[in-house]
Structure formats: structure tokens, C-alpha cells
Amino acid sequence: MRYSSSKPINEYPVHGLMPKQDTQAASFIKKFPNYDGRGTVIAILDTGVDPGAAGMQVTTDGKPKIIDIVDCTGGGDVETTKVVKPTIENGNKVIDGLSGRKLILGDWNNPSDEYRVGLKRAYELFPTELTNRIKSERRENFVKKHAQLLSKAQAELAEFLKDNSKPVEAEKTELEARVEMLKDLYKNYEDPGIIFDCVVFFDGKDWRAVIDVDESGDLRGQPCLADYRKELKYHTFGKADLLNFSVNIYDNGNILSITTLSGSHGTHVAGITAGNFPEEPELNGVAPGAQLISLRIGDSRLGSMETGPGLTRAAAHLAMHKVDLANMSYGESSSLPTDGHFIKLLAEEAIGKSGCIFVTSAGNDGPCFSSIGAPAGMDERFITVGAYVKHAQMQAEYALLESVTERPYTWSSRGPTTDGYHGVDVYAPGSAITSVPVYVLNKLDLKNGTSMSSPNACGCVALLVSALKAEKQNYTPFRLKNAVVQSSKSVDDPLNVGFIQVDKAWEYLESHKDRDDLDLFFKVTVQKRGAQRGIYLRELDDVSKVQYITTKVQPIFMGEEDPENPKYNEAKFKYDARIALVATESWINAPDYLYLHSSGNAFQIKVDPTALSESKFHYGEVLGYDTSAPERGPLFHVPVSVVKPTIPAQGFIQYKNVEYGPGDIIRRFVQVPEGATSCEITIKANAPAETAPARFMLHLLQLVPKQNQKEKHAYSFMLGNDSYGDPESEKQIIKKHVSVRGGLNLEVCLAQFWSGLGKHAIDLSLNFHGVQIAGNLATGHGILHLEPQVTRVDVTSPFRREDKLNLSVSFNKLRKYIRPSEASITPMLPDRDVLPSTRLLYQLILTYNFKIETSTTITARFPTVMNQLYEHFLAGVFGIIYDVNKKIVGYLDVFDHNIKLEQKGNYSIMLQLSVENEDVLEKLKDTILELDMDLKSTTFNTFQKIRDVYTMKSSNYSKIALERKDAKVFYIAAPTGKDALPKEAKAGDALVGTLSFLGKVEGGEYCVLYNVPPLVTESSSNGKSDKKPTDEELEQKLNDATRDLQISYLKKLSADSAAYKSLLSKLDSTFADDITYLEYKMSSIWTASEAKGDINCLLNPKEISDKDLKELIKLADTILEKLNERELLEFYGRKKPDDESDEEKEKRKENDDKKKQIINALKNKGMACAVLLAKKEKDYCDTLNATIRSLQQWNSEDTGNLALLLVKVVRDREAEHCGTALKSVQKYLSEISFTSDTEKDVKKAWDMRNKLYKDLGWSIWAEYDDKWNLIRQPPYGYALF
């Protein structure tokens, strides 16, 4: 049955997909169709822009949309230093690629006939979401092929068991091993992905690159790409991924940069700013006539995280290429409000000298005040944009059941900055449905965030720049910011942030185009605890009295690009302004007037917060107007923010039955009691049954000096969805227990999400707790360093009784302190790492080596250069972790990364630090690595008295109560005894853990550090025998020493020399039956072979003669005949006495030596038999099996001994038991430690495994292994940074 709608079907509100009407951008373009961004170039600092995405092809006037694409991170770099020349095969030019594939070259112009080759794994280039999709699709295809192998193996086993009532055990074991191996291989399957061979050559004019995107080896149909900016060409990796890429080539062909995307974010941002859809102009971005430059700062190696090297290169590019505008929808929390290498480079060079207009997002860390991120707000020359939602967006993008009030998005970060600057300059629409990369498999998609509001505002500014350029009006970034901020529409924001209006901004520019002071930036400096950019009174002491604050204002002119020919000195001389100062609030007083010249002037501001209401945010400004042109608007603003906290009685405060509706944000400012270390927050919600569930956000914020907010307390949850924490209550209950800092103002912000419908009644309570440790740990956020044996701890509860304290000291991390083994400072690339000042960046490469004994998770920290990004004093910090084979196992930047290391063995970390000042790098050469590893939980006992440490077996002071201001003492005791500490802990290491009083507190336990003292050792025996050796014993020792010395020289002499022959003859006559000499003779036979060793003979049987092999067997048998195996087996079969006498110890040492001799003889015999068997000498099969059984009898199946492994593998291969052989190889590889000593053996085991795959007919696993071999043993060595 068909239904027809009684309601008329209206057209889709397309205008809301890409919001332009509310900003007046649409009306501006309608009035001025040629001022649609034409003539402007906008850089997008992001995850990269897809040149094949919808709307990214041409501008409205037919110019190419994207004119340059640069990977600033280095994540797509390929080393192409290896030079090869082609040969002719079957009439084609062919070279050997680094993958080992033969590469057929096209008919290309290459005068030198030299080609540079490189290799790159696709998954190092693909964005994370694409990698996950491709891995899933490839796995599905692989599983089909693998399932056929497994089904065949299982059918063969079933058939064998069916046909053999008494099956031969070896055959059954073989078939079972094949099934087991196939299941195990699949369980550990990880797709290596496509591995691209790369070829670079110089055509006489440009460097060009060709990439084997389909792994076919035939490059004849592949495009030869030059630097993107030269020819604007790109290519696609494949039909499955649909990921477009371009290239740039650096360092005279030594580095190929394959430029892709690290995510879809950047393309969406570009679509908002300047997307152009000729067929559907209603989908156009804000400035469709603008051209774009893609500067990728999101590093795909770190999941699109921005890094210092990428930021530095991007900022330098803006300055050196005179880009008109730049949008950066990226950011992190910063510990400093204004500092940093990147910030200075942007502000002083890109903006201050080159005139780039820099627009950036405020961040999505709201709704608390002072939640603004970085780089947003870190310099007043930036235009920082918050996110706003309008009705058009709600209707077209969000499919809401009912309309709600227009407002800033709940999560949009707010100002002021921690130094008082207002932070956010304007609001713009914070969502859009627009372009996304082709690989996403959507043409358009919805994204929201300040990441979307910033490019919208950037597009609006581009319209104004387009108009100014078209009308040949000069401008500066300061003029544009003045116009945008002054003309913004009021939205009743607490900090007077307005909504951007293009028409109004153009009117402002037109009205004041003759005013030179629009091209100035007025720097406000407030002298309050150092230099601040605004007045911010937040803490209790500050708001309890009247404040008199000195403030300086100085006009800043554009920077001189050529100091020898200054442009602005005359303007500075002439600058003169008579300023009227106006305070916007009655509690702020300022002088009436201020005379201002180019050096600036200072004045005092009086702020009286004493009469202001508690628990509210109060904001006002001191505005400076030019008395000759007040209509121009204020030249400068001095922001004044005051927050008066409520003081809770006895550490508790509650708010009852507070009504919330859609988008409501209710803030409480509470003075955390001195001594408080944590807070229990309880939210009780009640809503009528008919009320829709709504999403709520809880955000808690304190401003701790020089501490970023990455570890913020922010939560999101649904209220009104019938989920009740307390079965006795009719209210929904949410509880959180978080750390706090005593004595600081705490903002508790609870918000109903902007789109959350319905009315909700909320009870909110805060219950503070505090257990202080005496000394410098009173805040509850320090590190408690424990004494080697017993540590006294004094605790108190400063402001309330604490009834139920549970003392717990536990450790779950082992920390090793490692100094660099190598440190080198070198210049970086002149064509990539030169700053606008023409100074070249230098890099310090530090190498750290460490070893793990078992699978673990590590966290590598470099405290002096970590936990800072935008505020960093360095240009870049980046690290790579390698195993012993140079396989990359992880990447590092300035923030913590937990990296799982599966394989035991040796690892190294290479850390790159970069800056233009070599002296700084010299001081960083000794940077210490703090390497944290997982540790099985270890606890220390706690005792009431020090004597209890030695008289009690376990803690007797774990549950206590503290009266208010009552001090108590307890003792933490390190465990005693030889094996008391984890075996991994060595002297000089540290155990890292927590001291907890109040159970689980988010971010709130004390950190405890225990430096491991010299370990307990058993006392050496004082019962040494005083028995003197007899003359016969001394004579035997002399003979043994003479023999050993002669053998050592025999190894050094040339086998053809007379001295060698003479010494050999002498040893033969003197020590013919000596076991040590016989062992040397066996070893010398292997060494004298063409293979130069026993392992190589096992792998290459033809390189040793049958005669030598039979001689080896004879020598081994001679040794075995001299030793009584039965007697030795009986000796080791008896239980070892707890207290052996000296004679018994001597006897055990003698027998241990004999045991080693037996095992060595059996091992050599087994190897010789195995090689003979491999040479089709079947008569030695039984001898080999008997030898292997004898070795097993001695428990000598040494998992780390490659020779013994290969003996069994040879035997099993000759018996066509390749499944059994494969099982042995896999066991060896899983148990051996990957070190520099075992590196060669491991590679030989990998090679043998690959041969076994082929023997079994498992070609898919052989090909799989071949690919992984390129990853785990990269032919290019260490990767580029």
C-alpha cells in the first residue's frame, strides 16, 4: 500500500548545509559577485586537503583551486639516496627496486640515466580511518585464501585418522602440526599492506617521482610527478583506497615527500573556506573564488597529531611565500599563555612582517571559562574564533525534533586566557556539511567544532581581502582584525564576543579606509604578577580587596622586512593620539585621558571587586578611544575579569532543584578549602516521565600556574533516561571523585547540551576531602620519594574529619634512567628547514639503547623537552623507536605514548630536537630518558610504629581516621630479602606507583617514587678449603694452560703457514686424545669449509665435503667414548643437596664440564648427520634421530640455539614433515631475544620459515612473509624523521 503525505513537501533548506547567510557572506557576494575571494590565497594548516575532493578543482574564475600541497611533518618522506642504473631485459629498461622487485621503466627523459630508489609502506601514508577500512577489506580477502589451506589440512588429518586405526605417530604429529600452525598463523595475522617501490630521477629540468602503486613492477603506465606546485598534478594509489597523493622532492633528489592526508578534517575545513561547486553553487564555501595551499601539520605517524617540526615548517612557509590568509583549526592546551617558538614565528614573521592574516579555532574544551586552547589567544594578532549554532544549521544539519535557542555550542572554548586576554575574538557558524576526501566514500559530510567556525570566519575575511585587493586598497592583518571585531553583531556574550558580519565589516573598512591607525596593533601589558595581557582577578586574595593595577599600551607597527631600508620609522615618529579612556563597568575606574605616542604610555586602573556578587563571572573593559575619531571605535581594550568564589562551610556545598533547559550553562565558582586534595561531586536528576533524555556536560576547571589542561576533568552523560544509581531513590544519580588543588578557585560548570531537549531539575553537591603530607607535598600533587628502607610520613586533615581512610602504597611501573649513547648536531635541509630570518635549523639526534626481557608496554619520557607544544622553546621534538633490526615499533612526540613491545630483546630510541640556536642543542646533549615499563603490581606495607616494621609480618596501619587538624604518623616499609623486589628492578632504577588514602580519585593519588638501592646479595661462603693442590694437580693445570694457549695461537695463524703446521703437529702428538683439543678440531673443520661455519653448512650443505662431515662424526664419537654418560645421568638424576661440601661442589663443577662436553659432541654429531642427510645420505637418518634423542635426554633443547633448531628442521624436511619443522621454527622465534648477538641467527630462522611455507605449498603465507621481511628488516636502514 502506498502512502501520500498530507503535509506539503518543501525544498530542502540547502542554505543551512554551508552556513553563509547569518554571517552576511551570501549577501556580500550577491552585492559584489567578483569579491568572492578572487585574488586571495588561503593556506590550510591541517590534515591536508584532497585535490580530488568535491569543490576542490577550480575557483569561480576558472583558476586552479589548490596551487600547492606540502607535507610539513615529514611523515611521507622516503629516503632515495640509493642510485641505480638500468639494464635491458626483453627490450625494456629495468632496475632493481628496494623491495627486490624488477621495475620496468617508462620512456622517460633522463639524461644521466641514473635513478634513485626508495621504499614506503602504504600504512605509513594512509590516514588511520582509511588504514582500518583497507585492513578490514584485505583481511576478508586473505581469510578466504587461508580458509582453503586450513580446510585442506583438516581434511587430510581426518582422512588419515579414518584410514589408519593405528596411525604412525610421526605422520599424525605432522598433520596435526599443519593444522595447528595454520590456526596460529591466522590468529597472529597482521596485514603488512601494500609496499610501494619509489623511483626518483632528474629529467634535465625537474626532479620527478614514479611510484609503483599496484606492486606490479611495471612503471610504464604510471605518471611522472614533479613538485605539485610546478604542474598541479596528483595521482591515486588505487581503486580500493581512492586516496590521492602528490609529491615534493628535496635535497637534490635524496628525499621524496609523498604528500597524502592524515585525516578528513583538513579537506572539510578547506570546503568551508573556499569550496567551489559550479554545478551546485548553493554548496559553495564562504570564499569560492579563493585559491588554496595545503600545509599538512597533522602527522599520520601519530594519528594526525600536530608536531613541532610540522608547525615550524608551516609557519615559515606562510612568511616566506607571502600567503594572504591562513586557517588553523588545530590546537592543544598550553601551560603558558603567550610563549613559544611557533607562536613567535607566526606573530613576528608571518603576520608582523609578511602580512598573513592568521585565523584559528578557539578549541572544543568548553564550557568553562579560560578553557581556550593554543595557539588560539596566544597572540593578539591572531583572529580567534568560537563556534555558534544558528537556526539554519539546526534545521539543515541536525534533524532536531524542535528548534532551540541560537547560542554558542556548549563545548566551544571560552576566554579569558590565563593572563587575562579576552581570548575569543568573534563567533562564526561551527558546523557545515561540505567536502570530504574521496577515500571517505562520501561527497559531503557533517562536522562540527570550532574547527568549522574558524574556516568560516577565514572565508569571510577572505571576501574582505578580495574586495580590498580588487579596489587596490592597502591593508594589514591589523586592519582586517579591527574591522571584523568592531563590526561583529552582539549576541549577549559574557565577554562581549560578537558574531561575524561581512557587510558590516566592509562598511567599517570603507568608512575608515583613510585612517592609518587601523593598521596598528595596540599591545596591552598589565603589571600583575609579571607582564599580563589583561586584568584577571580570580583567586580569593585578589577579589577580597581593591586593586590598583599599572597598565601600559603601546602601538605596534608592522615589522620591517628589510631593516636596512625601514618603511615605518617616519610613521612611528609622526604617530600621536589623544585617548579618552572609558570603563564599561562601575567597579572599574580609569583616568579620563591618555596621551599616546609610538613608545606607548602607562596608566593605573582601579578595580573594586569587594561588592560584586559571589559565584559569578564579572567582565568589563577599559576602552581607549581616539578623541579625534570616536566613531572609529576603541583603539584598544583592556579586559577586566573578576570571579568571586563561594566559600563552602566545612568543606561542603550543595545546590538544590536547579532548573535546566536546552543549552543552559550554570556555573558555580567555589573556593577549594586549603588542604583539600579531592572532591566528591554528586548530581541528582529528576525529570517528568514525558521529558526527553538530554545530554549533559560537567566541566571542572582550576587555573594552576604553568600547567596545561590536557588532564582536565570533563564528563558527558545522559540524564532523564531512567538509569538510577541508587535503587532507593527516584532520582538518577551521577557521582565523580576528582582531584583538586587546595586554595584555588574551582569552576564547576554543568550544562545541558545545546541540542538536549526538555526540562530537568538537578541537585548538585560538592564534598571536599583532604589528606596532606607534611612538607612540600601539601597540595596532594607532588611526588613522594621513599627512603631505601623505611619512610616516615606525617599526615593531617586540614579542614574536616576524615572517617574512612584506606592507606595503600602500590607500584605498577618500573622506571629506568638512560643516558644517550650517541649525540650529534647537524644542519637540517636548506630547501626545507630555513626560517624567514634566513637562519637554518639544526638538529640534535640522541640515541638511547635499552633491553626488555619480556613483552611489555613502555612509556618513554624526556621531561626537559616534553609536555609542551605551542609554548615550546624548541622548533621540533620527534622520536622513533626501533628494534634491533631497525624495524619501527613506535613514534614519540612531546606527549606520553604507551607503546606495546611484543618481542623481548634490544631496542633503541632516536630522538630529534631542532632549533636554530646550536648552543641550545649543546646543552641538551645529556637529556635523560625516563623509560617506564609495566610491572606486576607490588605493594609496600604501612605500619603504625617503626618497631612494627620489624616485629609485624604485614601492614597494621591501613585503615585510619583523622580528626580535623589532627596530625598522625605512619611508616612505609620497603620489602626485605633477596627476592623482595621485582627481578626486573636493578640498582638505580625506580618503582613508580601511588599512595592512596581515599580510594580511586581521578588524577588525585600521590605519586610515589622508590629508587632501588643496591640489591641484597647472599654472603659469600667463608668455608673455602685451605687444601693446597698436589704437584700432580699443578702439573695437569700447567698442561691444560699450555694446550689452551697453543690452541689460541693456532686459531690466529694462517692455515698455510709453517708455524701453523708445526704447532698443529705438536698438538696432535701431545694432545691427540684430549677432549678440548678434539673440540677444537671439530670447530676448525666447520670454519675451514666454504660455508665458514656450522650454521651456514646446515643452510648450504654443498659447501662442506662428505669426508669432513664423516670426520666430524668420528671426532664426536671419540669424545663420547671418553665420557661415561650413564654415570653422569645418574649424578644429575639425584637431588642436589641443600648444603654441599667443598668436595661435592668440586665434583659438581667437574661433572658440569663433562656435561657440556657431551652436549657439544652430540650437537656436532647431529649437525654433521643432518648435513649428510640433506645431501641425500639416507644412511645417517637413524644416527641423526638417535643423536637428537640423546640431546633431548640431556634437556639440551636450547630454544636459543639455532644449530640445534636447524638439525631438527633438516631431519623433518627430509622426512617431508615440514609442518613439524615450521612449528619448531616458530617456537624458536617466539622465545629468542632479538639482540645484536642473535640478529644474524634470527634472520636465518626467518629465511628458513619462508622456505618451509613454500615447501608446504602455502604461497600466501610465503608472500605475506616476504612483505613483512621488508618491514622488519628495512633495506634503507633507519627511517627519516
Short mmCIF file of C-alpha atoms in Angstrom, two decimals, residues 1095-1247:
data_model
loop_
_atom_site.label_atom_id
_atom_site.label_comp_id
_atom_site.label_asym_id
_atom_site.label_seq_id
_atom_site.Cartn_x
_atom_site.Cartn_y
_atom_site.Cartn_z
CA ILE A 1095 75.12 -22.82 10.65
CA ASN A 1096 75.95 -21.93 7.07
CA CYS A 1097 76.79 -25.56 6.33
CA LEU A 1098 73.35 -26.60 7.57
CA LEU A 1099 71.80 -24.00 5.28
CA ASN A 1100 74.15 -24.75 2.35
CA PRO A 1101 75.10 -28.47 2.56
CA LYS A 1102 77.11 -28.42 -0.68
CA GLU A 1103 79.73 -26.16 0.88
CA ILE A 1104 81.29 -28.87 3.04
CA SER A 1105 82.66 -32.23 1.90
CA ASP A 1106 81.31 -35.63 2.94
CA LYS A 1107 84.80 -36.53 4.10
CA ASP A 1108 84.88 -33.63 6.56
CA LEU A 1109 81.40 -34.48 7.81
CA LYS A 1110 82.36 -38.09 8.50
CA GLU A 1111 85.50 -36.88 10.26
CA LEU A 1112 83.30 -34.71 12.47
CA ILE A 1113 81.16 -37.71 13.41
CA LYS A 1114 84.30 -39.70 14.19
CA LEU A 1115 85.67 -36.94 16.41
CA ALA A 1116 82.36 -36.60 18.24
CA ASP A 1117 82.18 -40.34 18.86
CA THR A 1118 85.75 -40.27 20.19
CA ILE A 1119 84.74 -37.67 22.75
CA LEU A 1120 81.60 -39.56 23.73
CA GLU A 1121 83.59 -42.75 24.25
CA LYS A 1122 85.82 -40.95 26.73
CA LEU A 1123 82.86 -39.83 28.86
CA ASN A 1124 80.61 -42.05 30.98
CA GLU A 1125 77.13 -40.83 30.04
CA ARG A 1126 75.31 -43.32 32.30
CA GLU A 1127 77.28 -42.21 35.35
CA LEU A 1128 76.61 -38.57 34.59
CA LEU A 1129 72.88 -39.17 34.04
CA GLU A 1130 72.69 -40.88 37.40
CA PHE A 1131 74.51 -37.97 39.05
CA TYR A 1132 72.08 -35.39 37.65
CA GLY A 1133 69.14 -37.62 38.40
CA ARG A 1134 69.87 -37.33 42.13
CA LYS A 1135 68.50 -34.37 44.10
CA LYS A 1136 71.06 -31.64 44.72
CA PRO A 1137 71.91 -31.37 48.46
CA ASP A 1138 70.98 -28.10 50.16
CA ASP A 1139 74.45 -27.80 51.67
CA GLU A 1140 77.18 -29.31 49.54
CA SER A 1141 80.65 -29.92 50.89
CA ASP A 1142 83.70 -28.48 49.13
CA GLU A 1143 84.47 -31.87 47.64
CA GLU A 1144 80.88 -32.20 46.38
CA LYS A 1145 80.99 -28.74 44.85
CA GLU A 1146 84.24 -29.57 43.11
CA LYS A 1147 82.73 -32.80 41.82
CA ARG A 1148 79.64 -30.97 40.53
CA LYS A 1149 81.83 -28.43 38.72
CA GLU A 1150 83.81 -31.27 37.12
CA ASN A 1151 80.58 -33.03 36.04
CA ASP A 1152 79.13 -29.78 34.67
CA ASP A 1153 82.18 -29.51 32.42
CA LYS A 1154 81.73 -33.11 31.28
CA LYS A 1155 78.04 -32.49 30.60
CA LYS A 1156 78.92 -29.54 28.37
CA GLN A 1157 81.41 -31.71 26.50
CA ILE A 1158 78.81 -34.45 25.90
CA ILE A 1159 76.24 -31.94 24.66
CA ASN A 1160 78.79 -30.26 22.39
CA ALA A 1161 79.84 -33.60 20.92
CA LEU A 1162 76.23 -34.64 20.34
CA LYS A 1163 75.46 -31.26 18.80
CA ASN A 1164 78.38 -31.53 16.34
CA LYS A 1165 77.49 -35.11 15.50
CA GLY A 1166 73.87 -34.15 14.95
CA MET A 1167 74.84 -31.25 12.67
CA ALA A 1168 77.17 -33.45 10.61
CA CYS A 1169 74.48 -36.14 10.27
CA ALA A 1170 71.89 -33.51 9.32
CA VAL A 1171 74.10 -32.08 6.57
CA LEU A 1172 74.78 -35.57 5.23
CA LEU A 1173 71.07 -36.30 5.29
CA ALA A 1174 70.41 -33.06 3.41
CA LYS A 1175 72.91 -34.33 0.82
CA LYS A 1176 70.67 -37.39 0.41
CA GLU A 1177 72.86 -39.70 2.52
CA LYS A 1178 69.86 -41.61 3.88
CA ASP A 1179 72.04 -44.00 5.91
CA TYR A 1180 72.52 -41.29 8.50
CA CYS A 1181 68.82 -40.87 9.27
CA ASP A 1182 68.79 -43.34 12.16
CA THR A 1183 72.03 -41.95 13.56
CA LEU A 1184 70.60 -38.44 13.46
CA ASN A 1185 67.40 -39.50 15.24
CA ALA A 1186 69.42 -41.29 17.91
CA THR A 1187 71.60 -38.23 18.40
CA ILE A 1188 68.57 -35.97 18.75
CA ARG A 1189 67.08 -38.32 21.34
CA SER A 1190 70.34 -38.21 23.28
CA LEU A 1191 70.33 -34.43 23.20
CA GLN A 1192 66.74 -34.39 24.46
CA GLN A 1193 67.84 -36.72 27.26
CA TRP A 1194 70.21 -34.01 28.42
CA ASN A 1195 67.44 -31.38 28.32
CA SER A 1196 69.51 -29.53 25.79
CA GLU A 1197 66.69 -28.33 23.57
CA ASP A 1198 68.13 -24.85 23.88
CA THR A 1199 65.46 -22.58 22.38
CA GLY A 1200 68.12 -20.01 21.57
CA ASN A 1201 70.42 -22.43 19.74
CA LEU A 1202 69.92 -22.07 16.01
CA ALA A 1203 72.19 -25.01 15.18
CA LEU A 1204 70.05 -27.47 17.15
CA LEU A 1205 66.92 -26.00 15.58
CA LEU A 1206 68.31 -26.47 12.07
CA VAL A 1207 69.35 -30.03 12.83
CA LYS A 1208 65.75 -30.91 13.60
CA VAL A 1209 64.46 -28.86 10.66
CA VAL A 1210 66.76 -30.68 8.24
CA ARG A 1211 65.63 -34.03 9.60
CA ASP A 1212 61.95 -33.06 9.39
CA ARG A 1213 62.27 -31.60 5.89
CA GLU A 1214 63.94 -34.78 4.63
CA ALA A 1215 61.04 -36.74 6.11
CA GLU A 1216 58.63 -34.29 4.44
CA HIS A 1217 57.44 -33.22 7.87
CA CYS A 1218 57.53 -29.52 7.09
CA GLY A 1219 54.65 -28.71 9.45
CA THR A 1220 56.63 -30.13 12.36
CA ALA A 1221 59.71 -28.20 11.21
CA LEU A 1222 57.69 -24.99 10.93
CA LYS A 1223 56.38 -25.47 14.46
CA SER A 1224 59.98 -25.71 15.74
CA VAL A 1225 61.00 -22.54 13.87
CA GLN A 1226 58.00 -20.61 15.20
CA LYS A 1227 58.79 -21.72 18.75
CA TYR A 1228 62.40 -20.59 18.33
CA LEU A 1229 61.35 -17.16 17.02
CA SER A 1230 58.78 -16.65 19.75
CA GLU A 1231 61.26 -17.39 22.54
CA ILE A 1232 64.53 -15.92 21.35
CA SER A 1233 65.57 -12.42 22.40
CA PHE A 1234 66.20 -10.09 19.46
CA THR A 1235 69.63 -8.66 20.25
CA SER A 1236 72.68 -7.64 18.27
CA ASP A 1237 74.19 -11.05 19.19
CA THR A 1238 71.23 -13.00 17.82
CA GLU A 1239 70.39 -10.69 14.91
CA LYS A 1240 72.01 -12.88 12.24
CA ASP A 1241 70.53 -16.08 13.66
CA VAL A 1242 67.04 -14.57 13.69
CA LYS A 1243 67.35 -13.57 10.03
CA LYS A 1244 68.40 -17.13 9.12
CA ALA A 1245 65.42 -18.50 11.03
CA TRP A 1246 63.12 -16.13 9.11
CA ASP A 1247 64.63 -17.35 5.84
#
